[in-house]
C-alpha cells in the first residue's frame, strides 16, 4: 500500500505532464499553421503582430 500510493500519484503527474505537453504541441502547431496561412493571405498583418 505504501508503494502503490506514491506510484499512483506519479502516474497522475505523468499523465498531467503528458497532457500539458500534448496541448502545448497542438497549440504551437495550430498557431504555426495559422501564421503560415496568414502569410499567404497578407504578410503585412503578420509582420505587425510579430
PDB file of C-alpha atoms in Angstrom:
ATOM      1  CA  UNK A   1       0.000   0.000   0.000  1.00  0.00           C
ATOM      2  CA  UNK A   2       2.817   2.402   0.851  1.00  0.00           C
ATOM      3  CA  UNK A   3       4.411   1.626  -2.523  1.00  0.00           C
ATOM      4  CA  UNK A   4       1.170   1.881  -4.503  1.00  0.00           C
ATOM      5  CA  UNK A   5       0.100   5.337  -3.264  1.00  0.00           C
ATOM      6  CA  UNK A   6       3.230   7.268  -4.433  1.00  0.00           C
ATOM      7  CA  UNK A   7       3.255   5.275  -7.674  1.00  0.00           C
ATOM      8  CA  UNK A   8      -0.409   6.227  -8.196  1.00  0.00           C
ATOM      9  CA  UNK A   9       0.396   9.905  -7.694  1.00  0.00           C
ATOM     10  CA  UNK A  10       3.409   9.616 -10.015  1.00  0.00           C
ATOM     11  CA  UNK A  11       1.250   8.165 -12.791  1.00  0.00           C
ATOM     12  CA  UNK A  12      -1.270  11.005 -12.331  1.00  0.00           C
ATOM     13  CA  UNK A  13       1.595  13.534 -12.518  1.00  0.00           C
ATOM     14  CA  UNK A  14       2.988  11.901 -15.654  1.00  0.00           C
ATOM     15  CA  UNK A  15      -0.442  11.895 -17.278  1.00  0.00           C
ATOM     16  CA  UNK A  16      -0.908  15.591 -16.466  1.00  0.00           C
ATOM     17  CA  UNK A  17       2.559  16.451 -17.809  1.00  0.00           C
ATOM     18  CA  UNK A  18       1.885  14.404 -20.947  1.00  0.00           C
ATOM     19  CA  UNK A  19      -1.465  16.126 -21.425  1.00  0.00           C
ATOM     20  CA  UNK A  20       0.071  19.592 -20.967  1.00  0.00           C
ATOM     21  CA  UNK A  21       2.875  18.857 -23.450  1.00  0.00           C
ATOM     22  CA  UNK A  22       0.336  17.456 -25.924  1.00  0.00           C
ATOM     23  CA  UNK A  23      -1.808  20.592 -25.601  1.00  0.00           C
ATOM     24  CA  UNK A  24       1.269  22.802 -25.998  1.00  0.00           C
ATOM     25  CA  UNK A  25       2.302  20.883 -29.129  1.00  0.00           C
ATOM     26  CA  UNK A  26      -1.210  21.160 -30.563  1.00  0.00           C
ATOM     27  CA  UNK A  27      -1.384  24.881 -29.734  1.00  0.00           C
ATOM     28  CA  UNK A  28       2.012  25.679 -31.236  1.00  0.00           C
ATOM     29  CA  UNK A  29       1.390  23.595 -34.374  1.00  0.00           C
ATOM     30  CA  UNK A  30      -2.049  25.232 -34.822  1.00  0.00           C
ATOM     31  CA  UNK A  31      -0.522  28.667 -34.229  1.00  0.00           C
ATOM     32  CA  UNK A  32       2.268  27.906 -36.741  1.00  0.00           C
ATOM     33  CA  UNK A  33      -0.213  26.669 -39.372  1.00  0.00           C
ATOM     34  CA  UNK A  34      -2.390  29.725 -38.737  1.00  0.00           C
ATOM     35  CA  UNK A  35       0.633  32.016 -39.128  1.00  0.00           C
ATOM     36  CA  UNK A  36       1.717  30.246 -42.325  1.00  0.00           C
ATOM     37  CA  UNK A  37      -1.761  30.535 -43.850  1.00  0.00           C
ATOM     38  CA  UNK A  38      -1.989  34.217 -42.886  1.00  0.00           C
ATOM     39  CA  UNK A  39       1.413  34.776 -44.524  1.00  0.00           C
ATOM     40  CA  UNK A  40      -0.081  33.639 -47.822  1.00  0.00           C
ATOM     41  CA  UNK A  41      -3.117  35.888 -47.321  1.00  0.00           C
ATOM     42  CA  UNK A  42      -1.232  39.076 -46.436  1.00  0.00           C
ATOM     43  CA  UNK A  43       2.245  39.428 -44.968  1.00  0.00           C
ATOM     44  CA  UNK A  44       1.731  42.951 -43.576  1.00  0.00           C
ATOM     45  CA  UNK A  45      -0.695  41.925 -40.800  1.00  0.00           C
ATOM     46  CA  UNK A  46       1.579  39.108 -39.597  1.00  0.00           C
ATOM     47  CA  UNK A  47       4.588  41.453 -39.580  1.00  0.00           C
ATOM     48  CA  UNK A  48       2.651  43.863 -37.347  1.00  0.00           C
ATOM     49  CA  UNK A  49       1.597  41.060 -34.964  1.00  0.00           C
ATOM     50  CA  UNK A  50       5.181  39.756 -34.743  1.00  0.00           C
TER      51      UNK A  50
END
